[in-house]
mmCIF file of C-alpha atoms in Angstrom:
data_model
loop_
_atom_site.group_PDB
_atom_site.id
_atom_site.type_symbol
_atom_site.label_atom_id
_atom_site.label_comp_id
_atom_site.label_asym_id
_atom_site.label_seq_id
_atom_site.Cartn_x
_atom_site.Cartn_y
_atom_site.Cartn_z
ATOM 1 C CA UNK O 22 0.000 0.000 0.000
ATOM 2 C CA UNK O 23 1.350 3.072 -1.061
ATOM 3 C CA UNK O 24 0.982 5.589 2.181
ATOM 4 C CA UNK O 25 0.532 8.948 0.164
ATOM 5 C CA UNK O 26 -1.948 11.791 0.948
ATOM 6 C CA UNK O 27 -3.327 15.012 -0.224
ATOM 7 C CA UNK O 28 -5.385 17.466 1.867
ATOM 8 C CA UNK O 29 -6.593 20.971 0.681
ATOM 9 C CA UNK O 30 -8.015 23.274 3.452
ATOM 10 C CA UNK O 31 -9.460 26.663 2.831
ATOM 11 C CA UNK O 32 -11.092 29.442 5.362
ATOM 12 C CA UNK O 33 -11.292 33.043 5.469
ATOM 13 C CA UNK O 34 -8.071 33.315 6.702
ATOM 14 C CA UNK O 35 -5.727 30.237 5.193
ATOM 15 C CA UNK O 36 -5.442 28.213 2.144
ATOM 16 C CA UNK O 37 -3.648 25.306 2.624
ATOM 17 C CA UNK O 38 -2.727 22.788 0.742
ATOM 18 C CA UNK O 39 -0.349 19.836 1.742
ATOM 19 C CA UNK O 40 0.682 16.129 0.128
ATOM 20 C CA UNK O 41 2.844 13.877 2.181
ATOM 21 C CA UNK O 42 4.240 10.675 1.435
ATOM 22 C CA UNK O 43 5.727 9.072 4.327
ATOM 23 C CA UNK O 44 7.497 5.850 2.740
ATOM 24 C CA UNK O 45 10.110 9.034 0.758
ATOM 25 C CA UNK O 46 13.504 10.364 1.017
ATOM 26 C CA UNK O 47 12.795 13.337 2.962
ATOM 27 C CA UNK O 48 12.225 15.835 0.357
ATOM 28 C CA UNK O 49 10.673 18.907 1.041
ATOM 29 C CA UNK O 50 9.187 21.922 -1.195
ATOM 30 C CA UNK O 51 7.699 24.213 1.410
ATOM 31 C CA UNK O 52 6.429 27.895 0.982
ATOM 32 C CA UNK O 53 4.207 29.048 3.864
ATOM 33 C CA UNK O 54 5.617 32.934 3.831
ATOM 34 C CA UNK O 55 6.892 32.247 7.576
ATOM 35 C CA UNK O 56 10.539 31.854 6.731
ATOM 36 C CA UNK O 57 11.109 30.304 10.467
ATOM 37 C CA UNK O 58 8.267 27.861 10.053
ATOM 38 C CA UNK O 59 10.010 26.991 6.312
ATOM 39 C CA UNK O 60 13.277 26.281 8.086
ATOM 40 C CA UNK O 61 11.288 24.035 11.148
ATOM 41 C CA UNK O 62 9.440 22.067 8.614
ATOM 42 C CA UNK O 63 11.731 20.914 6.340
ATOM 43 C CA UNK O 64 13.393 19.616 9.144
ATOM 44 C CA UNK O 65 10.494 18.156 9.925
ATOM 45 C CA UNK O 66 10.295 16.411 6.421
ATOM 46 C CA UNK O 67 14.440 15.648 6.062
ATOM 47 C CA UNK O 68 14.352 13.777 9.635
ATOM 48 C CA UNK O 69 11.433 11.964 9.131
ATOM 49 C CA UNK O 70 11.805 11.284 5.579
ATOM 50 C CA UNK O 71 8.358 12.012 4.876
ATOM 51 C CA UNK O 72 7.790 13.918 1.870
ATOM 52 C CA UNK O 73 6.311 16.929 1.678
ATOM 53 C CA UNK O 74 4.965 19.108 -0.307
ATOM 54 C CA UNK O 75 3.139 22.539 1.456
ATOM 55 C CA UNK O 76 1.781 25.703 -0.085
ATOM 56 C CA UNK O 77 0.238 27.962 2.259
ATOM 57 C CA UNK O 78 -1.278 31.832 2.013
ATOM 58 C CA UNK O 79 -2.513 33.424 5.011
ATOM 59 C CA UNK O 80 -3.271 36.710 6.876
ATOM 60 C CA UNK O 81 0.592 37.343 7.538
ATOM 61 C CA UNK O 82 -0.422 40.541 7.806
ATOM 62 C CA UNK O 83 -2.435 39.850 10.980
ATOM 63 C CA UNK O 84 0.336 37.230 12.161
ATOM 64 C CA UNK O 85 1.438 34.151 12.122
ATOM 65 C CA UNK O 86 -1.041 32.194 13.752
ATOM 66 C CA UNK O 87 -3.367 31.166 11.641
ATOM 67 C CA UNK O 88 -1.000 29.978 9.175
ATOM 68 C CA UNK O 89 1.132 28.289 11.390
ATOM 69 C CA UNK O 90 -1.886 26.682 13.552
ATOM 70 C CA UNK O 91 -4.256 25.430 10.116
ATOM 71 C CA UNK O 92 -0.747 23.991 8.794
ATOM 72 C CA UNK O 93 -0.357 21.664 11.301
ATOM 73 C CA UNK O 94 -4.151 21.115 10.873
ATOM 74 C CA UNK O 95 -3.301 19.919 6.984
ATOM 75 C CA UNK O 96 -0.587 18.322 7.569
ATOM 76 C CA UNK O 97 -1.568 16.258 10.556
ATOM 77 C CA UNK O 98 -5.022 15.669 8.289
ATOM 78 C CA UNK O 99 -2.843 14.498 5.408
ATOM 79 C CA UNK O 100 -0.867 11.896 7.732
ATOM 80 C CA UNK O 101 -3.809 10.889 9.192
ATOM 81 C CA UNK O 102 -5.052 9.769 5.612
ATOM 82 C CA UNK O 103 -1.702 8.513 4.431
ATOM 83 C CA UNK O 104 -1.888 5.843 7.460
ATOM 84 C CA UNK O 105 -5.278 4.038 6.725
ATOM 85 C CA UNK O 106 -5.884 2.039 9.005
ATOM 86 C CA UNK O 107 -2.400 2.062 10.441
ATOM 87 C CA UNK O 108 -1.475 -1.642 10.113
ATOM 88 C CA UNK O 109 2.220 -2.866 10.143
ATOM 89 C CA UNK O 110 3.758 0.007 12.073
ATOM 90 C CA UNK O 111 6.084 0.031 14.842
ATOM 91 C CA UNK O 112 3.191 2.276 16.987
ATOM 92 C CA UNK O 113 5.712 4.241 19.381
ATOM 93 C CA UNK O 114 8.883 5.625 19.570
ATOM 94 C CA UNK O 115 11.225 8.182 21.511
ATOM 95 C CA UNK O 116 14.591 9.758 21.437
ATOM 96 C CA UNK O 117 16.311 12.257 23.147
ATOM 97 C CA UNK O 118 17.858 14.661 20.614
ATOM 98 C CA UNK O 119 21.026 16.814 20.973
ATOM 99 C CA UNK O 120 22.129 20.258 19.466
ATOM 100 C CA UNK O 121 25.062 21.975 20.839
ATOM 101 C CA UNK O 122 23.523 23.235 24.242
ATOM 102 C CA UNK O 123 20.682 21.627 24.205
ATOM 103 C CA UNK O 124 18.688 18.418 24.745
ATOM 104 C CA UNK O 125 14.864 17.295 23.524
ATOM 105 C CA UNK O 126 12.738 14.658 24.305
ATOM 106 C CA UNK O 127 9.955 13.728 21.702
ATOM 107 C CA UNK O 128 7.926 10.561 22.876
ATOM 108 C CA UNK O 129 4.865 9.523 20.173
ATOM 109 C CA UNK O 130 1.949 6.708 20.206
ATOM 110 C CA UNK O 131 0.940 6.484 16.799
ATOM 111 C CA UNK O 132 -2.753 5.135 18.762
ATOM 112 C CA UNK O 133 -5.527 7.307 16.744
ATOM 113 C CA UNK O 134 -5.995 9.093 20.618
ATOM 114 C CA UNK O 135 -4.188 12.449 20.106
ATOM 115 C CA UNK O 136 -2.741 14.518 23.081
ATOM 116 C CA UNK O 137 -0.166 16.452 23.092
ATOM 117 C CA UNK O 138 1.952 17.314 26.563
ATOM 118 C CA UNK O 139 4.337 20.182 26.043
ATOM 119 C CA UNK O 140 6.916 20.352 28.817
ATOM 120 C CA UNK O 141 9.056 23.384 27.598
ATOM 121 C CA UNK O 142 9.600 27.024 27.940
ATOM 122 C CA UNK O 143 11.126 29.630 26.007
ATOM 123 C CA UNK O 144 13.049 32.697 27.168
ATOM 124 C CA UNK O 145 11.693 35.434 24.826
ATOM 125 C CA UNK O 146 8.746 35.777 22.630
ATOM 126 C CA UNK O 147 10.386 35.805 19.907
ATOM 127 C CA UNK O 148 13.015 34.079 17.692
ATOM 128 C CA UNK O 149 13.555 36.780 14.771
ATOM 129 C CA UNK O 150 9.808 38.075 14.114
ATOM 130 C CA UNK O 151 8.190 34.244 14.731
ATOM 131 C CA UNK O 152 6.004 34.058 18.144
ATOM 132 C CA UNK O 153 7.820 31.214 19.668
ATOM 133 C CA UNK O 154 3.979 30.251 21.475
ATOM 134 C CA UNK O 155 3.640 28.803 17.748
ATOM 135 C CA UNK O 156 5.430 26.285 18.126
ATOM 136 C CA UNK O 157 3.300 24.499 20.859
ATOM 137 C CA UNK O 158 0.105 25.289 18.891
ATOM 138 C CA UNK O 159 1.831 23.811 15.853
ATOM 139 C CA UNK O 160 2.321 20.560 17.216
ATOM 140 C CA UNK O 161 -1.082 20.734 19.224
ATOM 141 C CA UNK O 162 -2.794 20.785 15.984
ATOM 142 C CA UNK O 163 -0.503 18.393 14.358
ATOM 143 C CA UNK O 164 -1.418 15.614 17.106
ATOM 144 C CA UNK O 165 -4.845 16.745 17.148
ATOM 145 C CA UNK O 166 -5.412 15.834 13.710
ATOM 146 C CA UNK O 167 -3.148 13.075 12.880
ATOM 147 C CA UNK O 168 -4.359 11.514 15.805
ATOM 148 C CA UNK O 169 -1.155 11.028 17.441
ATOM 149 C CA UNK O 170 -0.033 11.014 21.552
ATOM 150 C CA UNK O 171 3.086 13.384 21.367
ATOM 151 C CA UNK O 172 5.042 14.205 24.479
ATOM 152 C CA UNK O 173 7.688 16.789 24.188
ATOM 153 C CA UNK O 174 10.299 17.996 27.037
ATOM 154 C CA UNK O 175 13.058 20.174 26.651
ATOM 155 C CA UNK O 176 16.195 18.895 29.136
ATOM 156 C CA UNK O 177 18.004 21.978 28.265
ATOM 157 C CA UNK O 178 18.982 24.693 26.416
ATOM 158 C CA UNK O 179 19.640 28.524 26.036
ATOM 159 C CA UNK O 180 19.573 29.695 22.589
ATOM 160 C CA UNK O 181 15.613 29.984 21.517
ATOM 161 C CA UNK O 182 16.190 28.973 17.769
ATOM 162 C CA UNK O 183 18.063 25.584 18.866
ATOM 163 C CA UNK O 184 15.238 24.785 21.364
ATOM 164 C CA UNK O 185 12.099 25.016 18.400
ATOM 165 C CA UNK O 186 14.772 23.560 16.258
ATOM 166 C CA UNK O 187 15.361 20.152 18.517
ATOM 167 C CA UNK O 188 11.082 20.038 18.809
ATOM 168 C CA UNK O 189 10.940 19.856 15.055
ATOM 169 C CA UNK O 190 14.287 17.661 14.718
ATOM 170 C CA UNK O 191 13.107 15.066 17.579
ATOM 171 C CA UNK O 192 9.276 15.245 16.616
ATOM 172 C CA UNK O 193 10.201 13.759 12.787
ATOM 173 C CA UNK O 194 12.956 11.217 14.155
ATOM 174 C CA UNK O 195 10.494 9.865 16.545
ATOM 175 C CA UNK O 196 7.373 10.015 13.543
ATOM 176 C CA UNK O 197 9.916 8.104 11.100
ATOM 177 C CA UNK O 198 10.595 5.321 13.810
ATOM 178 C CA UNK O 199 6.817 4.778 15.024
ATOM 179 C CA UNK O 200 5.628 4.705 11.195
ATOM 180 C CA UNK O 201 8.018 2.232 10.489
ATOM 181 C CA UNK O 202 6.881 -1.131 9.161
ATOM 182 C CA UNK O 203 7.436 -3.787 11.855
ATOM 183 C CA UNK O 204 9.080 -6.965 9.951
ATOM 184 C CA UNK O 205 7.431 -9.284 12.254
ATOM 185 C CA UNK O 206 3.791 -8.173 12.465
ATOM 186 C CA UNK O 207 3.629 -6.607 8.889
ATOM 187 C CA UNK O 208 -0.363 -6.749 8.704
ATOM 188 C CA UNK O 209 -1.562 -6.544 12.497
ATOM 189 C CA UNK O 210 -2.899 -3.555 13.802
ATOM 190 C CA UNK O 211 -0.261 -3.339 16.862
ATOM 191 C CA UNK O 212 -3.430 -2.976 19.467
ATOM 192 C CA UNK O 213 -5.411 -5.548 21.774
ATOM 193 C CA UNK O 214 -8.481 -3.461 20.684
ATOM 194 C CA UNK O 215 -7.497 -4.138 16.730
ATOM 195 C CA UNK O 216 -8.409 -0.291 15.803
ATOM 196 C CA UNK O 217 -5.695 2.337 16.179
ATOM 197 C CA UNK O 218 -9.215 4.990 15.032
ATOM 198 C CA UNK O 219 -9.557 6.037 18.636
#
């Protein structure tokens, strides 16, 4: 089964439109007009090597939010679809993840239950002219609507940009190791319930 997806998503204040392939090489072609969010998701797409392609237009001159928040909405819609009904997969994963200073935990249950628990704090509002609160309310909507358990805890760290940058990094290490085929259940749904739908 080929796990590929598109999703389009349209309001008043976004239009969104996002294809994934999460069996790929990583390849991103990304162009939200956050240059930030850019640079976080095609890390998102080169560490998970899930492909990606997302074109978004929004009320940037509001702010980011929107854009950054119905995003994750798409692209955790567009996973969702990709994954069926989510036979064969490894289910969870973790891993700590190092960059110079600093250290992040990303911890996912692939269960069709999504919750997110963000255990992390920035030290300014801002990294360049992106609302570093957008980064939690990215991945809130991401595991909201891929239907994904996602805990995230920074250890450490002082610089701002490496602390989004390891949530991103760790986030699409862990996705890429849960959505993994497992050899030796290849058609099970890993779950006593046999539905990972919630």
């Amino acid at each position: 089964m080929t796990r590929s997806a598109e999703v389009s998503r349209k309001t008043r204040e976004t239009e969104i439109s996002v294809s994934v392939h999460v069996d790929g090489k990583g390849k991103a072609d990304i162009s939200t007009g956050v240059g930030f969010f850019d640079h976080m998701l095609d890390q998102l797409s080169r560490h998970s090597l899930i492909d990606m392609t997302i074109k978004a237009k929004g009320d940037l001159h509001i702010d980011d939010h929107h854009t950054v928040e119905d995003t994750g909405i798409a692209i955790g819609q567009a996973l969702s679809k990709a994954l069926g009904e989510r036979r064969g997969i490894m289910r969870y994963a973790s891993i700590d993840l190092a960059m110079d200073e600093t250290l992040t935990r990303a911890a996912i249950d692939v269960s069709g239950r999504p919750f997110l628990v963000w255990n992390l704090a920035f030290s300014s509002p801002k990294i360049g002219t992106f609302d570093t609160e957008l980064v939690r309310e990215f991945f809130h909507a991401l595991a909201q609507n891929a239907g994904i358990t996602l805990h995230v805890t920074n250890h450490y760290g002082a610089n701002n940009h490496h602390i989004a940058e390891t949530c991103f990094k760790a986030v699409a290490r862990a996705l890429r190791a849960a959505l993994e085929p497992d050899p030796r259940q290849p058609d099970a749904v890993p779950s006593t319930k046999g539905s990972l739908k919630g």
